[in-house]
Coordinates of C-alpha atoms and ligand atoms in Angstrom, one line a residue:
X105 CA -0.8 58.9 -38.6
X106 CA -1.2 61.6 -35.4
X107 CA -3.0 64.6 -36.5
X108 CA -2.1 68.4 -35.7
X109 CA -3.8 68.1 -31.8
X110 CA -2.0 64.9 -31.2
X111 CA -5.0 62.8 -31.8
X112 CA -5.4 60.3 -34.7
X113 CA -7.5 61.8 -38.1
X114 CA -10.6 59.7 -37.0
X115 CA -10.8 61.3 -33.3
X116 CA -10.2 64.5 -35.0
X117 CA -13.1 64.3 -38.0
X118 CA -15.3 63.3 -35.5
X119 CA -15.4 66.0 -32.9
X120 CA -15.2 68.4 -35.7
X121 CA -18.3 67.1 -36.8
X122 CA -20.0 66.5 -33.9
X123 CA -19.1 69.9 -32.7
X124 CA -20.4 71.7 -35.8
X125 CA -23.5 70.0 -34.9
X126 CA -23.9 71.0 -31.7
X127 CA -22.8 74.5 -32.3
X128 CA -25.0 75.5 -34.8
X129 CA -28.1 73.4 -32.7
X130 CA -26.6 75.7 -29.8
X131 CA -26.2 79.1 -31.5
X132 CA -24.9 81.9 -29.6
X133 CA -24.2 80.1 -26.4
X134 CA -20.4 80.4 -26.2
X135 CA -19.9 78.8 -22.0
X136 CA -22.0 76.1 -22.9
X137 CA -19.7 75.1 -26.5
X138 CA -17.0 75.2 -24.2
X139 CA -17.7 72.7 -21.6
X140 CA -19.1 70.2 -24.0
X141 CA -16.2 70.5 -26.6
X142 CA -13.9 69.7 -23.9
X143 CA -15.5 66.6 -22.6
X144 CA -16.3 65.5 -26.2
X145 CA -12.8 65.8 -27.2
X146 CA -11.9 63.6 -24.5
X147 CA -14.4 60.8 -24.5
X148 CA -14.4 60.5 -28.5
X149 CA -11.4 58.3 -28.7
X150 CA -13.5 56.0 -25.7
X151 CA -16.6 56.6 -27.8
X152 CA -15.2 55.5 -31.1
X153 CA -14.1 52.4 -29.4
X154 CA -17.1 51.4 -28.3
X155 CA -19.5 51.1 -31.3
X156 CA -23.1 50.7 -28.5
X157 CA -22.5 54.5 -27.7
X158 CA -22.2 55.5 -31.1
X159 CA -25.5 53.6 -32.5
X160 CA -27.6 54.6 -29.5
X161 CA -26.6 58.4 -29.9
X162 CA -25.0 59.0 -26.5
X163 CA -23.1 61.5 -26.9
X164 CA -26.3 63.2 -28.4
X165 CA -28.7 62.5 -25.5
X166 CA -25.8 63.4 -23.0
X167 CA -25.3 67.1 -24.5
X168 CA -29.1 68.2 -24.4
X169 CA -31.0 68.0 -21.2
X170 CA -33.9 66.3 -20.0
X171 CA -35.7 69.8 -19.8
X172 CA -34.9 73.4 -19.2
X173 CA -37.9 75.5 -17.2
X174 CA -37.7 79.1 -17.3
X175 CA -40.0 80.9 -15.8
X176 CA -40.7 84.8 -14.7
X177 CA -40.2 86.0 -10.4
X178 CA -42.2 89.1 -9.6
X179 CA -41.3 90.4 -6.3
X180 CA -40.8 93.9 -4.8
X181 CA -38.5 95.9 -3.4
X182 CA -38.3 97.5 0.3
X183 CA -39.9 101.2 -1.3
X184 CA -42.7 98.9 -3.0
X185 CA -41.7 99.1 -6.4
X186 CA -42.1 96.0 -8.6
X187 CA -39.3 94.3 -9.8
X188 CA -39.0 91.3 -12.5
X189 CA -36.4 88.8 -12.5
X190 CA -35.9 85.4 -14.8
X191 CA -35.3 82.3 -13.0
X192 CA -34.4 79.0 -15.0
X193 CA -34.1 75.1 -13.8
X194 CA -32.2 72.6 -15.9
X195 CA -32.8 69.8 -15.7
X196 CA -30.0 68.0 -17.5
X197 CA -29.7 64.1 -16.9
X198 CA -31.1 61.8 -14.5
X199 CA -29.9 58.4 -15.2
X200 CA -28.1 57.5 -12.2
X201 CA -30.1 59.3 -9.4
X202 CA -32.4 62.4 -8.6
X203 CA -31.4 65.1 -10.7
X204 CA -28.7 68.1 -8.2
X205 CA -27.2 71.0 -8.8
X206 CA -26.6 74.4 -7.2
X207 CA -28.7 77.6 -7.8
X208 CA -27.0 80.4 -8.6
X209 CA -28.4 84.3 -8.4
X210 CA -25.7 86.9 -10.6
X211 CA -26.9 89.4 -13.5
X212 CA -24.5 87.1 -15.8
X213 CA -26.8 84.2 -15.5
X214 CA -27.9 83.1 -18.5
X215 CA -29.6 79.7 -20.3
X216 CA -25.9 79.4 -21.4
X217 CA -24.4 79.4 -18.2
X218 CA -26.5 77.4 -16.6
X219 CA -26.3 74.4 -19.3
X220 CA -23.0 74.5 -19.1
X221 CA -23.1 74.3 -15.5
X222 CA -25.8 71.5 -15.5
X223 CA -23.7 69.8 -18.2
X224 CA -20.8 69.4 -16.0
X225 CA -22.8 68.4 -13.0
X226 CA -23.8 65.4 -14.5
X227 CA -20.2 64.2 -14.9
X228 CA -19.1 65.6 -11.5
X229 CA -21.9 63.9 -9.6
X230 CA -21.1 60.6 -11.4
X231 CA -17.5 60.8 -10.0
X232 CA -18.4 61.1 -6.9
X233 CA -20.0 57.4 -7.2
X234 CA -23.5 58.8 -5.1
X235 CA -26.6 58.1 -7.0
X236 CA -27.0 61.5 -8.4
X237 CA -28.0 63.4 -11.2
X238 CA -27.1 66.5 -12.7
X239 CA -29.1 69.8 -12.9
X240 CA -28.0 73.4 -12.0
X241 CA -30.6 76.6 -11.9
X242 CA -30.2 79.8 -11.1
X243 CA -31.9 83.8 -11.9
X244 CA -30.5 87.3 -13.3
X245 CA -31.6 88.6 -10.2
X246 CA -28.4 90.3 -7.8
X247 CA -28.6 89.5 -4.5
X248 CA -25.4 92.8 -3.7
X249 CA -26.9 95.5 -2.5
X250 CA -31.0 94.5 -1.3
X251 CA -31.7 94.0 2.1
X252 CA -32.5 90.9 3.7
X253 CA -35.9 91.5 3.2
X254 CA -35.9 92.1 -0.3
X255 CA -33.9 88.4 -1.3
X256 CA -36.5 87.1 1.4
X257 CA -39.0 88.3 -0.7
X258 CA -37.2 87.2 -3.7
X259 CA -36.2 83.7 -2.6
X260 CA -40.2 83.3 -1.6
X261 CA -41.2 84.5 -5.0
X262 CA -39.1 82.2 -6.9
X263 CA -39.6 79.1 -4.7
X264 CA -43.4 79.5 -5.2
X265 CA -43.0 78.7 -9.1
X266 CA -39.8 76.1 -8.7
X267 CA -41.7 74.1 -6.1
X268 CA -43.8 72.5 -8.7
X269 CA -40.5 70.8 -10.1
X270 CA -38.5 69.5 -7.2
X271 CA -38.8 67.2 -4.4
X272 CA -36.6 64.9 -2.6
X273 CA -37.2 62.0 -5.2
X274 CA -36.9 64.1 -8.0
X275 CA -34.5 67.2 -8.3
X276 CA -32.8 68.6 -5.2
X277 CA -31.3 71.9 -5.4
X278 CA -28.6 73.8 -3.6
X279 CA -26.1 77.0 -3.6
X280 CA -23.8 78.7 -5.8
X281 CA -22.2 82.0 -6.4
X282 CA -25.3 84.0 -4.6
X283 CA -26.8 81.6 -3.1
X284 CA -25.5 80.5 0.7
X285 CA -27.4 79.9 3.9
X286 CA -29.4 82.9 3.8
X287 CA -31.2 82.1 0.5
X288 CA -31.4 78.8 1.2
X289 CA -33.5 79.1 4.5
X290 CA -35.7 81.4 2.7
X291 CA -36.2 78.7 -0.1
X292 CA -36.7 76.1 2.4
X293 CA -39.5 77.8 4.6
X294 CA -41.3 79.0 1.5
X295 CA -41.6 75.3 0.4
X296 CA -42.5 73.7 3.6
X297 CA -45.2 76.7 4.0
X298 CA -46.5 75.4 0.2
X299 CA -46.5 71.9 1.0
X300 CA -46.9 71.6 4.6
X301 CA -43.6 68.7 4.0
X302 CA -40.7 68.8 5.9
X303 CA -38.6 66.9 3.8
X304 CA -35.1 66.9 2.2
X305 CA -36.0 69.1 -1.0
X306 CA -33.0 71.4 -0.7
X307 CA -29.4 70.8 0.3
X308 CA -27.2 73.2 2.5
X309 CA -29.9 73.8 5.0
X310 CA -29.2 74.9 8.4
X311 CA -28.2 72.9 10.9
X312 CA -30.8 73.4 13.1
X313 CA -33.5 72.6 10.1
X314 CA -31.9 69.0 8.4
X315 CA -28.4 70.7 7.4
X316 CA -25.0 68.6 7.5
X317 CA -22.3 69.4 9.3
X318 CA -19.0 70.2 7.0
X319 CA -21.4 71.0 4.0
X320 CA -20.3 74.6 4.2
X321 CA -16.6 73.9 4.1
X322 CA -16.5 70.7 2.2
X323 CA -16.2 71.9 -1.6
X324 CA -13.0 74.6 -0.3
X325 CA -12.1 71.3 1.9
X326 CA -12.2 68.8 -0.6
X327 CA -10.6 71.2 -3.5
X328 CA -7.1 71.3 -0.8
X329 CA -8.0 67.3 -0.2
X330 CA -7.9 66.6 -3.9
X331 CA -4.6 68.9 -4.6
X332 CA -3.0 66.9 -2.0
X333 CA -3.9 63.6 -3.4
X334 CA -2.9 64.9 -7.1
X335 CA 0.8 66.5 -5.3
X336 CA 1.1 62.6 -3.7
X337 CA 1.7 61.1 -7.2
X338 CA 4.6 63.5 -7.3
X339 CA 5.9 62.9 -3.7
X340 CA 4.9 66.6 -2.8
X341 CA 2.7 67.7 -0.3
X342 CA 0.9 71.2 0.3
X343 CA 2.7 71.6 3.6
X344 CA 4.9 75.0 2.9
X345 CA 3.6 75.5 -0.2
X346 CA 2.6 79.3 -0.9
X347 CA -0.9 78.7 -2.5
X348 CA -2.9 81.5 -5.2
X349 CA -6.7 81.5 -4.7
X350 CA -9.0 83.6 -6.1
X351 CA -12.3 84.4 -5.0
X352 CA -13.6 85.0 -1.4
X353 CA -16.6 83.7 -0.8
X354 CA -17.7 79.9 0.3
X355 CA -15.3 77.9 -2.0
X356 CA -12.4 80.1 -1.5
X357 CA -12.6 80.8 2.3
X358 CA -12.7 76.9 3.1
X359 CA -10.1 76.2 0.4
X360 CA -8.0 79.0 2.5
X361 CA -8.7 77.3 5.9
X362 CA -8.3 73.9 5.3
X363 CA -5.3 74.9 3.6
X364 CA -4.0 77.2 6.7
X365 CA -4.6 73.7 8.6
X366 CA -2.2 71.5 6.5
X367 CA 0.8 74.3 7.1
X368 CA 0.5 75.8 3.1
X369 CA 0.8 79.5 2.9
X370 CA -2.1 81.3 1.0
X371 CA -0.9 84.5 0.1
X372 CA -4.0 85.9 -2.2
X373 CA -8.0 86.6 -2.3
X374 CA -10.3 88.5 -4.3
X375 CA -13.6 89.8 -5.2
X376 CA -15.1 91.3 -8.5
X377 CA -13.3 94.7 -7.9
X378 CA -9.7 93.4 -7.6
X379 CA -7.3 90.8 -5.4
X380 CA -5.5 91.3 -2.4
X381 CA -1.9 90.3 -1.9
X382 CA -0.6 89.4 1.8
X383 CA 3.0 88.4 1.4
X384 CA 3.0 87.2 5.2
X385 CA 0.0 84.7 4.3
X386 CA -3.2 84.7 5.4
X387 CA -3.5 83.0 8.9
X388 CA -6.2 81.9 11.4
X389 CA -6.6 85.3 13.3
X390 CA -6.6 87.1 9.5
X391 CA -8.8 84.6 7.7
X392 CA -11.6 85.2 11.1
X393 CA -11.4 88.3 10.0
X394 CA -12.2 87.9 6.4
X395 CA -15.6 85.1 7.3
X396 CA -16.8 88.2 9.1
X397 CA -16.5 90.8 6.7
X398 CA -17.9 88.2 3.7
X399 CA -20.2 85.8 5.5
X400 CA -21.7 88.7 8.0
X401 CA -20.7 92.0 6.8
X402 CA -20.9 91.1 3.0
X403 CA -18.2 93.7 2.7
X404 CA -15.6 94.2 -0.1
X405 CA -11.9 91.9 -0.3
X406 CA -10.2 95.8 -0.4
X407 CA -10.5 96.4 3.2
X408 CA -8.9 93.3 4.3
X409 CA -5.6 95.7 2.5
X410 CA -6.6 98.5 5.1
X411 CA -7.4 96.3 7.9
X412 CA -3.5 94.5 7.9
X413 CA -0.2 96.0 7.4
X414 CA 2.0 94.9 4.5
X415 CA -1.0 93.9 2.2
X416 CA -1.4 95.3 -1.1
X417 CA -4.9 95.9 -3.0
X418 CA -4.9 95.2 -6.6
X419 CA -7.6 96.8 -8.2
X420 CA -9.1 95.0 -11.2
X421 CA -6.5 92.4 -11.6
X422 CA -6.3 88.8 -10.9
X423 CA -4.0 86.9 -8.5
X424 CA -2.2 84.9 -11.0
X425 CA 0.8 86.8 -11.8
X426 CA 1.8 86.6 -7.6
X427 CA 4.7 83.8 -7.5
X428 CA 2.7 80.7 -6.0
X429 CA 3.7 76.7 -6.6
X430 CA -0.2 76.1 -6.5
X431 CA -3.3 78.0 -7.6
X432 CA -7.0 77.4 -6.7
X433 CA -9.5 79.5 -9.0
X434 CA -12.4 79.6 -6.5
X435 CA -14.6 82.6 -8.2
X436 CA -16.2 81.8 -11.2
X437 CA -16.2 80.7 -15.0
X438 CA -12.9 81.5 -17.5
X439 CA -11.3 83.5 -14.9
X440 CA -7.9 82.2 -15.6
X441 CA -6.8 82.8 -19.4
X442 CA -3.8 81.7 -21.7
X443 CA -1.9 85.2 -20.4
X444 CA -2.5 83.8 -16.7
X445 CA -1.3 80.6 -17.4
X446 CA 1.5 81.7 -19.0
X447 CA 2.5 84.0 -15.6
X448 CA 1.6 81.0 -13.8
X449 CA 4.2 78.3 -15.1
X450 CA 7.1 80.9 -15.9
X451 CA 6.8 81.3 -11.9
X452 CA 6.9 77.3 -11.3
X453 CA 3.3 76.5 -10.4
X454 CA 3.4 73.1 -10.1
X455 CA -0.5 72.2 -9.9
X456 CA -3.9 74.2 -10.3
X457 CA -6.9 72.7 -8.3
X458 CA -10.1 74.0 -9.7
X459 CA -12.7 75.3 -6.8
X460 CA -15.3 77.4 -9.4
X461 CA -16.4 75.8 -12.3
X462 CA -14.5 75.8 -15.8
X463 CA -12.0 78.7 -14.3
X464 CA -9.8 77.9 -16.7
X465 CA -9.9 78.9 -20.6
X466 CA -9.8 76.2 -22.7
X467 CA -6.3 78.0 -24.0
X468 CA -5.4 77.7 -20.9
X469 CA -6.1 74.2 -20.0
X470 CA -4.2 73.1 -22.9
X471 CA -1.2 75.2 -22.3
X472 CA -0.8 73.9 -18.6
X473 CA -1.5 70.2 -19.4
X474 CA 1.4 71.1 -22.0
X475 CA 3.5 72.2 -19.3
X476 CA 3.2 69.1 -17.3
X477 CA 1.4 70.9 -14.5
X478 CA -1.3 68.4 -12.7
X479 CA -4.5 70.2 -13.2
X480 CA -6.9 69.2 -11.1
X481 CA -10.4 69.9 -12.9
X482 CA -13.1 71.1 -11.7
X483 CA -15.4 67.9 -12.4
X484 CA -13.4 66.5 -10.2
X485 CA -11.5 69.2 -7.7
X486 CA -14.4 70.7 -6.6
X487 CA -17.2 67.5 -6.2
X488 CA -16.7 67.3 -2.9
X489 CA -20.0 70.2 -2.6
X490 CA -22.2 68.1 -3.7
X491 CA -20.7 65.2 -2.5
X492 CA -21.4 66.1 0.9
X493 CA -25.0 67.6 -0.2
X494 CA -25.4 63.9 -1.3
X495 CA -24.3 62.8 2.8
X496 CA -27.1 65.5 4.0
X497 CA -30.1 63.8 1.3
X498 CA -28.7 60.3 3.3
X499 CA -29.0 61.9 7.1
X500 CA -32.3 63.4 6.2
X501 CA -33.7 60.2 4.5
X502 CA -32.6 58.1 7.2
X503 CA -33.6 61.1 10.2
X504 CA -30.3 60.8 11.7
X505 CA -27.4 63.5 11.5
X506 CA -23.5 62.2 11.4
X507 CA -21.0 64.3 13.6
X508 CA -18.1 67.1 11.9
X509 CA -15.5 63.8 12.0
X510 CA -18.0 61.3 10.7
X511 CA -18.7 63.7 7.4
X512 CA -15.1 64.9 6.8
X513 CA -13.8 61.3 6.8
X514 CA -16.2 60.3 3.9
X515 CA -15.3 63.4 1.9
X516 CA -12.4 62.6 2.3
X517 CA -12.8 59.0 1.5
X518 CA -14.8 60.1 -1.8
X519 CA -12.4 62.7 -2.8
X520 CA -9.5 59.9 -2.4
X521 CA -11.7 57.5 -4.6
X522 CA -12.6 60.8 -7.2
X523 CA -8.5 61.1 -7.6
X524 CA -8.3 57.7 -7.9
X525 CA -10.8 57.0 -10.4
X526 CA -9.8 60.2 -12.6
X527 CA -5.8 58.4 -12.9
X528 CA -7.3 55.6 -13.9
X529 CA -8.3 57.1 -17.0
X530 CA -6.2 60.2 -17.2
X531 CA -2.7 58.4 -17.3
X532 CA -0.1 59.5 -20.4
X533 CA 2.7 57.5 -21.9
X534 CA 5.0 59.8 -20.2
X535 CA 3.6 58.6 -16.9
X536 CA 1.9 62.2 -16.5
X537 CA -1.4 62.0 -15.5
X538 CA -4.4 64.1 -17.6
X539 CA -6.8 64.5 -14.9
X540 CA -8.9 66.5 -17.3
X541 CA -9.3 63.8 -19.7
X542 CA -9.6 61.0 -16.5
X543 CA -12.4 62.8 -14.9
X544 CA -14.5 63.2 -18.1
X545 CA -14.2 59.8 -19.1
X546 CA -14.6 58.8 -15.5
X547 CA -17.8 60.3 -15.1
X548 CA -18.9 59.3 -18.5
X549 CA -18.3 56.0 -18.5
X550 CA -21.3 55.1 -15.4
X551 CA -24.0 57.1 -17.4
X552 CA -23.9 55.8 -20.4
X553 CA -23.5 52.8 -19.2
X554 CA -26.9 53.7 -17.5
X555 CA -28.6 55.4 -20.5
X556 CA -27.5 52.0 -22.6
X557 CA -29.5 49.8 -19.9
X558 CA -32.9 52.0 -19.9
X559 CA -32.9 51.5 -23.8
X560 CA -34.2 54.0 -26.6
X561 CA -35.7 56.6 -23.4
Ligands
NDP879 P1 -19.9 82.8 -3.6 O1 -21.0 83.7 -4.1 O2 -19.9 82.5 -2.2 O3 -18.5 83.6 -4.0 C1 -18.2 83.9 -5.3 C2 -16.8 84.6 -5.2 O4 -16.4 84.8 -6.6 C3 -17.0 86.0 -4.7 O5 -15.7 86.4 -4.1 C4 -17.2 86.8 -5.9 O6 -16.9 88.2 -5.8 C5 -16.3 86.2 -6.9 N1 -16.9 86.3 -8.3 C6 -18.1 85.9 -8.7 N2 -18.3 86.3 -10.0 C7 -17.2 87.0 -10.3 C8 -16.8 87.6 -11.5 N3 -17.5 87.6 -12.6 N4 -15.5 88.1 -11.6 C9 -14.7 88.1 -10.5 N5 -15.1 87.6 -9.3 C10 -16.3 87.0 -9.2 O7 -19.9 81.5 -4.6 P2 -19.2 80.1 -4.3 O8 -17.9 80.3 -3.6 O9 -20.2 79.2 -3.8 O10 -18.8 79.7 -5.8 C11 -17.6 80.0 -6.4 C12 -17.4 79.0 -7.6 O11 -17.3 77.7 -7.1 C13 -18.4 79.0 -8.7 O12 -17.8 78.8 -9.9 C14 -19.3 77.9 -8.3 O13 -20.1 77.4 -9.4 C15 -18.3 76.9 -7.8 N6 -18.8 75.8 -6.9 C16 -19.4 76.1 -5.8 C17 -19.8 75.1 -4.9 C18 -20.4 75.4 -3.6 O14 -20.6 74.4 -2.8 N7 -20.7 76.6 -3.2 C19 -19.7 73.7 -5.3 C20 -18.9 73.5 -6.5 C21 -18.5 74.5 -7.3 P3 -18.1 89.3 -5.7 O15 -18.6 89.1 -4.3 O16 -17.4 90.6 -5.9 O17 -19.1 89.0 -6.7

């Protein structure tokens, strides 16, 4: 007997169960429900299989982490007045390496966010097959606006408390949304003035201070590298495709370039006030442009609409209704709903690589997996961040740095093996492939495995 979602009554009783569970364990913290019902609802089948994983709780241990710290930043402002700030670490699962995870600084952060974030870094750095854990952190504090001084004084404030917790052996941050080069030299020099260690406690570092080459590009990068791997198993490419993104900042830009470089035409790009629309697409000359105005200028996506002719500003909207055979949601969390979705397939997307994390609604995941559109998820579209944070632990561990070429090739190797790994798992009767239930299983599969070994822990 097949039940109303597809799945047999079993599957079903069980999530429902286990999700009531969680739920009320988890009151009020709505991002978090969402990533973990959509990996449970995925692995259950697996899980039910597999009796060990039931007796030894897995599923449990998997959904609450090893530790959350929270803790209080104090720092002030360029007119002297005293600010406070929260700042949080979660620490979510270490069983198959140090825990990692981006930090990220926006007034939306919230215990929530950032265990849903940690949650899904523990599957995303299993894919990736480097011995890595997951964690995520982040604070309420908002880096628009203050001078360089203030999120100096910030980033010095907040690495004085969170220095107690990492190290190279043990939990190794990096960015997020908020948090790029800038805020991570600060971070860096406040530890190393703490410690008096120069060592390999934080990833996206400067090059001149232990950073990797192609770190910066490589989740944008490896988001196009995936998409092309997922278009392959349909005999498409990217080349000539006219490509939605969303978002303008380090995911999206890199996303853009890389796809400029394999002859797709991105047409959109946007920022919290609205997207832009360049019919012409966005080329080398233009997309220059736009690194200076974010990654220098930290100016606004509108004036890119008053800097070239034939572009059109859309204020508060997304990109998604703009005719596009591929989309790449490179901002942030449920910014693609069931409405979007829907605009998206009536104009023939064919697949959707995810650059932010969990862009996607859960109504709108289902509806495009409905569609038979490839969804590339962000578990395993957008690894390819901290799979080359995981290539800058190895050059600062061994002392040695690799060259641009030497890095690209194995991010592109591991986004190859990523792909691969999420089809094994994620193929359909009709021959479609689910890469949304591929990666989850994918990624589950090597930690339990792990958690199993270590026992009752
Ligand atoms: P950035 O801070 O560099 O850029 C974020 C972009 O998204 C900006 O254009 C920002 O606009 C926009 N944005 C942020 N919040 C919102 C919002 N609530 N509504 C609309 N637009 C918004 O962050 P990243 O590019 O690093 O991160 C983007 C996404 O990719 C996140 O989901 C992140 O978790 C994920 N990711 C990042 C990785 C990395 O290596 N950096 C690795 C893997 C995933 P504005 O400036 O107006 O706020």
């Amino acid at each position: 007997m097949i039940s109303a979602t597809g799945g047999p009554p079993r599957v079903e009783e069980f999530v429902r169960e286990f999700m009531n569970r969680f739920i009320a364990r988890n009151a009020g913290q709505t991002e978090f429900h969402q990533a973990v019902g959509e990996v449970v609802e995925s692995v259950a089948p697996f899980v039910l299989a597999h009796p060990e994983y039931l007796e030894s709780r897995i599923l449990e241990r998997l959904t609450e982490p090893d530790r959350l710290i929270l803790f209080r930043v104090t720092w002030q402002d360029d007119a002297g007045h005293v600010h406070v700030n929260r700042a949080w670490r979660v620490q979510f699962n270490n069983s198959i390496g140090p825990y990692k995870g981006g930090m990220r600084f926006h007034p939306s952060v919230s215990s929530s966010i950032l265990k849903f974030l940690g949650f899904e870094q523990v599957f995303k750095n299993s894919l990736t097959g480097l011995p890595m854990g997951g964690a995520k952190g982040g604070s309420d504090f908002d880096p628009k606006g203050k001078s360089d001084r203030e999120v100096m004084r910030f980033c010095h404030a907040l690495m004085t408390e969170l220095q107690r917790y990492i190290g190279e052996d043990v939990d190794v941050p990096a960015g997020d949304i908020g948090v790029g080069q800038r805020e991570i030299s600060f971070l860096f020099g406040q530890y190393k003035r703490l410690n008096n260690r120069f060592a390999g406690i934080l990833t996206g570092k400067g090059l001149s201070f232990g950073g990797s080459l192609i770190r910066k590009e490589a989740t944008g990068y490896g988001c196009v590298y995936f998409m092309e791997r997922m278009l392959e198993t349909k005999s498409e490419s990217v080349e000539g495709k006219t490509c939605a993104v969303s978002g303008s900042g380090n995911v999206a830009l890199y996303a853009i370039e890389k796809l400029i470089d394999m002859g797709a035409r991105p047409v959109t790009a946007s920022d919290s006030e609205g997207f832009i629309h360049d019919p012409a697409g966005i080329d080398r000359d233009k997309l220059e442009w736009l690194k200076q105005l974010k990654e220098v200028e930290r100016g606004r996506i509108r004036l890119y609409a008053e800097q070239f002719p034939g572009v059109a500003f859309h204020r508060g909207e997304r990109p998604w209704g703009v005719p596009a055979q591929l989309a790449f949601p490179c901002a942030t969390q449920n910014e693609l709903d069931e409405r979007d979705a829907r605009r998206l397939i009536d104009n023939g997307v064919i697949a959707v690589a995810e650059g932010a994390n969990m862009p996607c609604t859960l109504a709108a995941t289902g509806m495009l997996l409905r569609a038979r559109v490839a969804v590339g998820t962000a578990k395993a579209a957008n690894a390819g961040g901290v799979a080359v944070s995981g290539l800058e632990q190895s050059q600062n561990a061994l002392r040695i740095s690799w060259s641009a070429e030497e890095v690209d090739r194995r991010l592109q190797d591991i986004m190859t093996n990523i792909h691969a790994r999420a089809a094994q798992y994620g193929y359909e009767d009709d021959g479609y492939i689910n890469y949304v239930r591929g990666a989850n299983i994918g990624g589950f599969v090597k930690v339990a495995e792990a958690m199993l070994a270590y026992g009752v822990v």
